[in-house]
Amino acid sequence: MNTLTFKNGVHPPYNKELTENKPVTKLLPKEKAVFLMQQHTGAICQPIVKKGDRVLVGQVIADAVASMSAPIHSSISGEVVDIREIPYAEGAHIPAIIIKNDHQYEEYNPIHNLLDYKELSREHIIDIIHKAGIVGMGGAAFPTYIKLNPSNYKKIDSIILNGCECEPYITCDYKLMLNEPIKIVKGLNIILHLFPNAKGYIGIEDNKKEAISAIEKAINDIGASDKIEIKILETKYPQGSEKQLIYAILGREVPIGKLPADIGCIVQNVATSYAIYEAVAYRTPLISRIVTVTGDAIANPQDFWVKLGTPFQDLIDAAGGFIKKPVKIISGGPMMGITMPNTNIPITKATTAILCLTEDAAPIFEEENCIRCGRCVRVCPMNLLPLYLDKFGRRNDIERFEKINGTSCIECGCCAYVCPSYIRIVNSIRKAKRNITANNNIKG
Amino acid sequence: MNSNTYLESSSPHIHQGISTKSIMRDVIIALLPALVASIIVFKIRALIIVVLSVVSCVLGELLWQKTFKQKVTIDDLSAVVTGILLAFSLPPSVPYYIPVIGGIFAIIIVKQIFGGIGKNFLNPALASRAFLMATWPAVMTKWTLDGISTATPLELLNNASPNLPSLWEVFIGYTGGSIGETSALALIIGGIYLLYRNVITWEIPVSYIGSVFLLSFLFCNTGTPFIFALYEIFAGGLLLGAIYMATDYTTSPVTKKGKFIMGIGCGVLTFLFRTIGQTAEGVCYSILIMNLFVPMIERHTIPRTFGEVK
């Protein structure tokens, strides 16, 4: 079978061998769990519990009335000991609910009836997904119920499950595909039930042979091969980027300023599909996920099945702690992950990995003059001119930045990865994009 | 409670490991076969001129940056590359002050005054060669081989001279000419290395050499068109210019379409210089003229963004 792909991109060292052949360890939080009030793209949640309350597993502890939000559930039972702002990435402070673990894991709604989704209406299923707090689990954390409810839902012809996991080091989706292929495919069945005219695709990179056979077997076992097809993709970064994945599988380009739904397709991460199945079939909210703990600073890199809210430090300890001094603690992968100021940061719905890198693996270079080598242009999967976006971004020349479609940048980092002058291209592009968004908000 | 704080920075957090220095090192490696060929053909004198030129370029950069209290960047090796390319474009018989003055001119006047690496709008080696041509035309056009005055193959070709070396001699490089341009074989080997190492892309050299070949073939005025066209591409500075100079990052377009325009533009100009001009050469001025068009070419060849609907 020939592998599909997109144009340009890079082949970084994948370093997945650190964790890919180890089993997933189940891990419970030690003394507390911390729930950030912002775990998704959209409105920040408000706590609906107060200090001193006892909460149970699966109980909603925060919600928002805004149109784009997802409720947050407790993953443990125990007492709310504090509600305060905690330091987060980039100097931000985010309100959080801190719950002391009573280790009882008493459940809020212990009835887990297996429900037949086929008897539920479209609106009902979307409501279940909303109430389960499900967001995109690949990193972007967009509320899933909104993505599954486009106005033109009858025109959606393709649902793509993203099992690419193109970021180096990370193996959480791979492990989920190995451990729960049936539930992932059944989750896709539920999504397909919402879109009467759609066909399902599961895209996996060709370096994940075992996941490909596990998913293939699952599709056959549940007799879904007539409407679900597996698509094998070239192992190349950023293959798992939504637009690049759609192009690779369907040959369609999402027009600038439009959404995938506008060209008839919707992409969900495999972990999101699993969460949808758990929510619709068993009414289980999103309170746990697989997280890869890895990097050259970690003693025993591995994947953990972990409760949301578990502090990074608990996972790092469970992975044997540090064998070398890390310079960066990254939430996510080395290409797009976000550096965290400390290890008290908790696991959120979209935390795919805790990557602890030493200075050898994540060297810090001084920026040099751009020599116009054009490497950034050749690797850009959006076919942009990163060297000019960087220049215009730094000068705050928003007009020219927008004229060459700077806002289309997906911040994948290919340009800065190859830049021989170590220019932090993504950083200046990101800043320019934020300025544009802020200006647009002011203009209203 | 863990109170360690860690470094916060923008993604990506890993790097491919290719630096300006490693790129320049690859260019130097690619130029070594031509250097060896030049020493075989022109003896020790070729090496002395290369060394003088390189030392002048590097010292020129060092002095400028020290004087103006700038960060010293001589270890990026770009001045070494400029020095070699300048020496390669000089006749082997030039007096020793020529590479020294040329090196200093290339680095100070053409490169550093405009802001150093990445900021110059002309290729430093070529602009310096043009300056030397204008100032010392006699020594810059005096060609020798084995200590005897000779004409370059292109001059002989233009005059339909019976002394024209065989195509094989031209390809191997045992002919008169500038230090680095004589051996087509050595230049092609280096070019293949640069392509293999992804230092250059094929668009500029192929469209440049291709258009000179095609035009020479179509407008051949002596002998068989195919042989004439082969002489035109193997003799003279075309391969040196097309592979190592027209591809100079700073002074060539970054866009794919732009690279074709650059290559074809250089090719057409070289052909015109060679056929209409009074000089047998034309590579140097062709590339310098196209250098000036680079910003304009880039503005008009911005690639279509993924998802852009025009």
PDB file of C-alpha atoms in Angstrom, chain A residues 12 32 88-90 168 243-244 247 253-256 313 322 326-330 333-337 339-344 361-362 364-366 368-375 377-378 381-385 387-388 404-405 408 413 416-422 426-427 430, chain B residues 1-24 26 71 73 75-76 78 115-120 197-201 203 247-256 259 294-295 298-299 301-310:
ATOM      1  CA  PRO A  12      13.095  14.992  13.008  1.00  0.00           C
ATOM      2  CA  LYS A  32      -3.963  16.026  45.663  1.00  0.00           C
ATOM      3  CA  TYR A  88       1.284  28.551  34.351  1.00  0.00           C
ATOM      4  CA  ALA A  89       3.276  28.840  31.144  1.00  0.00           C
ATOM      5  CA  GLU A  90       4.392  32.200  29.710  1.00  0.00           C
ATOM      6  CA  PRO A 168       8.694  13.097  18.293  1.00  0.00           C
ATOM      7  CA  LYS A 243      -5.065  20.615   7.394  1.00  0.00           C
ATOM      8  CA  GLN A 244      -2.128  18.469   6.320  1.00  0.00           C
ATOM      9  CA  TYR A 247      -4.931  16.985   2.351  1.00  0.00           C
ATOM     10  CA  GLU A 253      -7.218  21.998   1.002  1.00  0.00           C
ATOM     11  CA  VAL A 254      -9.049  23.813   3.758  1.00  0.00           C
ATOM     12  CA  PRO A 255      -9.401  27.330   2.287  1.00  0.00           C
ATOM     13  CA  ILE A 256      -7.828  30.160   4.301  1.00  0.00           C
ATOM     14  CA  GLN A 313       5.817  15.752  39.685  1.00  0.00           C
ATOM     15  CA  PHE A 322      15.502  12.675  36.789  1.00  0.00           C
ATOM     16  CA  PRO A 326      16.552  18.941  32.710  1.00  0.00           C
ATOM     17  CA  VAL A 327      16.613  22.500  31.363  1.00  0.00           C
ATOM     18  CA  LYS A 328      13.084  22.342  30.013  1.00  0.00           C
ATOM     19  CA  ILE A 329       9.874  20.729  31.213  1.00  0.00           C
ATOM     20  CA  ILE A 330       7.651  20.617  28.160  1.00  0.00           C
ATOM     21  CA  GLY A 333       6.204  17.339  22.083  1.00  0.00           C
ATOM     22  CA  PRO A 334       9.497  18.995  21.199  1.00  0.00           C
ATOM     23  CA  MET A 335       8.135  20.675  18.068  1.00  0.00           C
ATOM     24  CA  MET A 336       5.017  22.393  19.423  1.00  0.00           C
ATOM     25  CA  GLY A 337       5.018  21.710  23.163  1.00  0.00           C
ATOM     26  CA  THR A 339       7.538  24.910  28.388  1.00  0.00           C
ATOM     27  CA  MET A 340       6.277  24.861  31.964  1.00  0.00           C
ATOM     28  CA  PRO A 341       7.831  26.908  34.753  1.00  0.00           C
ATOM     29  CA  ASN A 342       7.720  24.077  37.318  1.00  0.00           C
ATOM     30  CA  THR A 343       6.537  20.519  37.903  1.00  0.00           C
ATOM     31  CA  ASN A 344       3.509  21.441  40.031  1.00  0.00           C
ATOM     32  CA  ALA A 361      18.638  17.498  23.690  1.00  0.00           C
ATOM     33  CA  ALA A 362      17.199  21.031  23.788  1.00  0.00           C
ATOM     34  CA  ILE A 364      19.806  27.020  23.430  1.00  0.00           C
ATOM     35  CA  PHE A 365      21.452  28.976  20.615  1.00  0.00           C
ATOM     36  CA  GLU A 366      22.012  32.637  20.059  1.00  0.00           C
ATOM     37  CA  GLU A 368      22.308  35.027  14.050  1.00  0.00           C
ATOM     38  CA  ASN A 369      21.625  37.010  10.872  1.00  0.00           C
ATOM     39  CA  CYS A 370      19.245  35.379   8.401  1.00  0.00           C
ATOM     40  CA  ILE A 371      21.423  34.191   5.514  1.00  0.00           C
ATOM     41  CA  ARG A 372      18.357  33.758   3.249  1.00  0.00           C
ATOM     42  CA  CYS A 373      19.152  30.096   2.667  1.00  0.00           C
ATOM     43  CA  GLY A 374      15.461  29.442   2.014  1.00  0.00           C
ATOM     44  CA  ARG A 375      15.321  26.266   4.093  1.00  0.00           C
ATOM     45  CA  VAL A 377      10.506  28.179   2.732  1.00  0.00           C
ATOM     46  CA  ARG A 378      11.213  24.653   1.550  1.00  0.00           C
ATOM     47  CA  PRO A 381       3.786  22.810   5.101  1.00  0.00           C
ATOM     48  CA  MET A 382       1.601  25.891   4.566  1.00  0.00           C
ATOM     49  CA  ASN A 383       3.828  27.081   1.709  1.00  0.00           C
ATOM     50  CA  LEU A 384       4.532  30.384   3.450  1.00  0.00           C
ATOM     51  CA  LEU A 385       7.705  32.511   3.438  1.00  0.00           C
ATOM     52  CA  LEU A 387      11.795  34.423   6.763  1.00  0.00           C
ATOM     53  CA  TYR A 388       9.581  37.333   5.685  1.00  0.00           C
ATOM     54  CA  ILE A 404       1.559  37.132   2.690  1.00  0.00           C
ATOM     55  CA  ASN A 405      -0.946  35.146   4.762  1.00  0.00           C
ATOM     56  CA  SER A 408      -2.265  30.924   8.082  1.00  0.00           C
ATOM     57  CA  GLY A 413       7.991  24.826  14.029  1.00  0.00           C
ATOM     58  CA  ALA A 416      12.828  27.216  13.209  1.00  0.00           C
ATOM     59  CA  TYR A 417      13.839  23.544  13.420  1.00  0.00           C
ATOM     60  CA  VAL A 418      15.869  23.828  10.208  1.00  0.00           C
ATOM     61  CA  CYS A 419      17.018  27.475  10.509  1.00  0.00           C
ATOM     62  CA  PRO A 420      20.844  27.475  10.406  1.00  0.00           C
ATOM     63  CA  SER A 421      20.862  30.903  12.066  1.00  0.00           C
ATOM     64  CA  TYR A 422      18.747  29.657  14.999  1.00  0.00           C
ATOM     65  CA  VAL A 426       7.739  30.755  15.298  1.00  0.00           C
ATOM     66  CA  ASN A 427       8.060  33.050  18.286  1.00  0.00           C
ATOM     67  CA  ARG A 430       3.074  33.823  17.065  1.00  0.00           C
TER      68      ARG A 430
ATOM     69  CA  MET B   1       6.727  20.904  47.073  1.00  0.00           C
ATOM     70  CA  ASN B   2       9.066  21.237  44.169  1.00  0.00           C
ATOM     71  CA  SER B   3      10.054  24.827  43.647  1.00  0.00           C
ATOM     72  CA  ASN B   4      12.517  24.299  40.807  1.00  0.00           C
ATOM     73  CA  THR B   5      11.918  26.625  37.953  1.00  0.00           C
ATOM     74  CA  TYR B   6      12.769  25.672  34.424  1.00  0.00           C
ATOM     75  CA  LEU B   7      13.659  27.514  31.297  1.00  0.00           C
ATOM     76  CA  GLU B   8      10.666  28.833  29.361  1.00  0.00           C
ATOM     77  CA  SER B   9      11.024  29.413  25.635  1.00  0.00           C
ATOM     78  CA  SER B  10       9.152  29.287  22.384  1.00  0.00           C
ATOM     79  CA  SER B  11       8.763  26.008  20.496  1.00  0.00           C
ATOM     80  CA  PRO B  12      10.317  24.197  18.721  1.00  0.00           C
ATOM     81  CA  HIS B  13      12.694  22.903  21.376  1.00  0.00           C
ATOM     82  CA  ILE B  14      14.889  20.785  19.130  1.00  0.00           C
ATOM     83  CA  HIS B  15      17.069  21.745  16.191  1.00  0.00           C
ATOM     84  CA  GLN B  16      18.203  19.913  13.077  1.00  0.00           C
ATOM     85  CA  GLY B  17      21.840  20.770  13.852  1.00  0.00           C
ATOM     86  CA  ILE B  18      22.727  22.411  10.558  1.00  0.00           C
ATOM     87  CA  SER B  19      24.321  25.800  11.120  1.00  0.00           C
ATOM     88  CA  THR B  20      25.589  28.589   8.886  1.00  0.00           C
ATOM     89  CA  LYS B  21      29.059  27.324   9.703  1.00  0.00           C
ATOM     90  CA  SER B  22      28.312  23.733   8.685  1.00  0.00           C
ATOM     91  CA  ILE B  23      26.777  24.965   5.418  1.00  0.00           C
ATOM     92  CA  MET B  24      29.840  27.083   4.642  1.00  0.00           C
ATOM     93  CA  ASP B  26      30.185  22.077   2.952  1.00  0.00           C
ATOM     94  CA  LYS B  71      30.107  40.547  17.114  1.00  0.00           C
ATOM     95  CA  THR B  73      31.527  36.313  12.842  1.00  0.00           C
ATOM     96  CA  ASP B  75      34.077  31.589  12.494  1.00  0.00           C
ATOM     97  CA  ASP B  76      30.922  31.199  10.345  1.00  0.00           C
ATOM     98  CA  SER B  78      31.466  32.730   5.014  1.00  0.00           C
ATOM     99  CA  GLY B 115      25.275  44.921   7.392  1.00  0.00           C
ATOM    100  CA  GLY B 116      27.322  41.767   6.992  1.00  0.00           C
ATOM    101  CA  ILE B 117      26.197  38.237   6.197  1.00  0.00           C
ATOM    102  CA  GLY B 118      22.713  38.029   4.760  1.00  0.00           C
ATOM    103  CA  LYS B 119      22.411  41.774   4.115  1.00  0.00           C
ATOM    104  CA  ASN B 120      24.537  42.430   1.020  1.00  0.00           C
ATOM    105  CA  ARG B 197      24.023  17.821   1.125  1.00  0.00           C
ATOM    106  CA  ASN B 198      20.986  20.011   0.383  1.00  0.00           C
ATOM    107  CA  VAL B 199      23.184  23.094   0.494  1.00  0.00           C
ATOM    108  CA  ILE B 200      21.932  24.226  -2.902  1.00  0.00           C
ATOM    109  CA  THR B 201      18.868  23.234  -4.891  1.00  0.00           C
ATOM    110  CA  GLU B 203      16.737  25.076  -9.930  1.00  0.00           C
ATOM    111  CA  THR B 247      23.168  30.127  -5.909  1.00  0.00           C
ATOM    112  CA  ASP B 248      24.600  32.441  -3.224  1.00  0.00           C
ATOM    113  CA  TYR B 249      21.817  32.525  -0.624  1.00  0.00           C
ATOM    114  CA  THR B 250      21.825  36.196   0.131  1.00  0.00           C
ATOM    115  CA  THR B 251      21.791  37.333  -3.473  1.00  0.00           C
ATOM    116  CA  SER B 252      19.406  34.824  -5.035  1.00  0.00           C
ATOM    117  CA  PRO B 253      15.647  34.376  -4.601  1.00  0.00           C
ATOM    118  CA  VAL B 254      14.263  32.060  -1.908  1.00  0.00           C
ATOM    119  CA  THR B 255      11.167  31.161  -3.922  1.00  0.00           C
ATOM    120  CA  LYS B 256      11.164  28.222  -6.327  1.00  0.00           C
ATOM    121  CA  LYS B 259      15.095  30.597  -8.687  1.00  0.00           C
ATOM    122  CA  VAL B 294      16.298  39.584  -6.609  1.00  0.00           C
ATOM    123  CA  PRO B 295      13.999  41.678  -4.359  1.00  0.00           C
ATOM    124  CA  GLU B 298      10.791  37.603  -4.909  1.00  0.00           C
ATOM    125  CA  ARG B 299       7.951  40.101  -4.638  1.00  0.00           C
ATOM    126  CA  THR B 301       6.944  34.996  -7.102  1.00  0.00           C
ATOM    127  CA  ILE B 302       5.373  34.606  -3.682  1.00  0.00           C
ATOM    128  CA  PRO B 303       4.131  31.013  -3.646  1.00  0.00           C
ATOM    129  CA  ARG B 304       0.471  30.210  -3.252  1.00  0.00           C
ATOM    130  CA  THR B 305      -0.231  29.624   0.427  1.00  0.00           C
ATOM    131  CA  PHE B 306      -1.805  26.266   1.279  1.00  0.00           C
ATOM    132  CA  GLY B 307      -5.557  26.856   1.100  1.00  0.00           C
ATOM    133  CA  GLU B 308      -5.228  30.155  -0.713  1.00  0.00           C
ATOM    134  CA  VAL B 309      -7.975  30.710  -3.270  1.00  0.00           C
ATOM    135  CA  LYS B 310      -6.976  33.249  -5.890  1.00  0.00           C
TER     136      LYS B 310
END
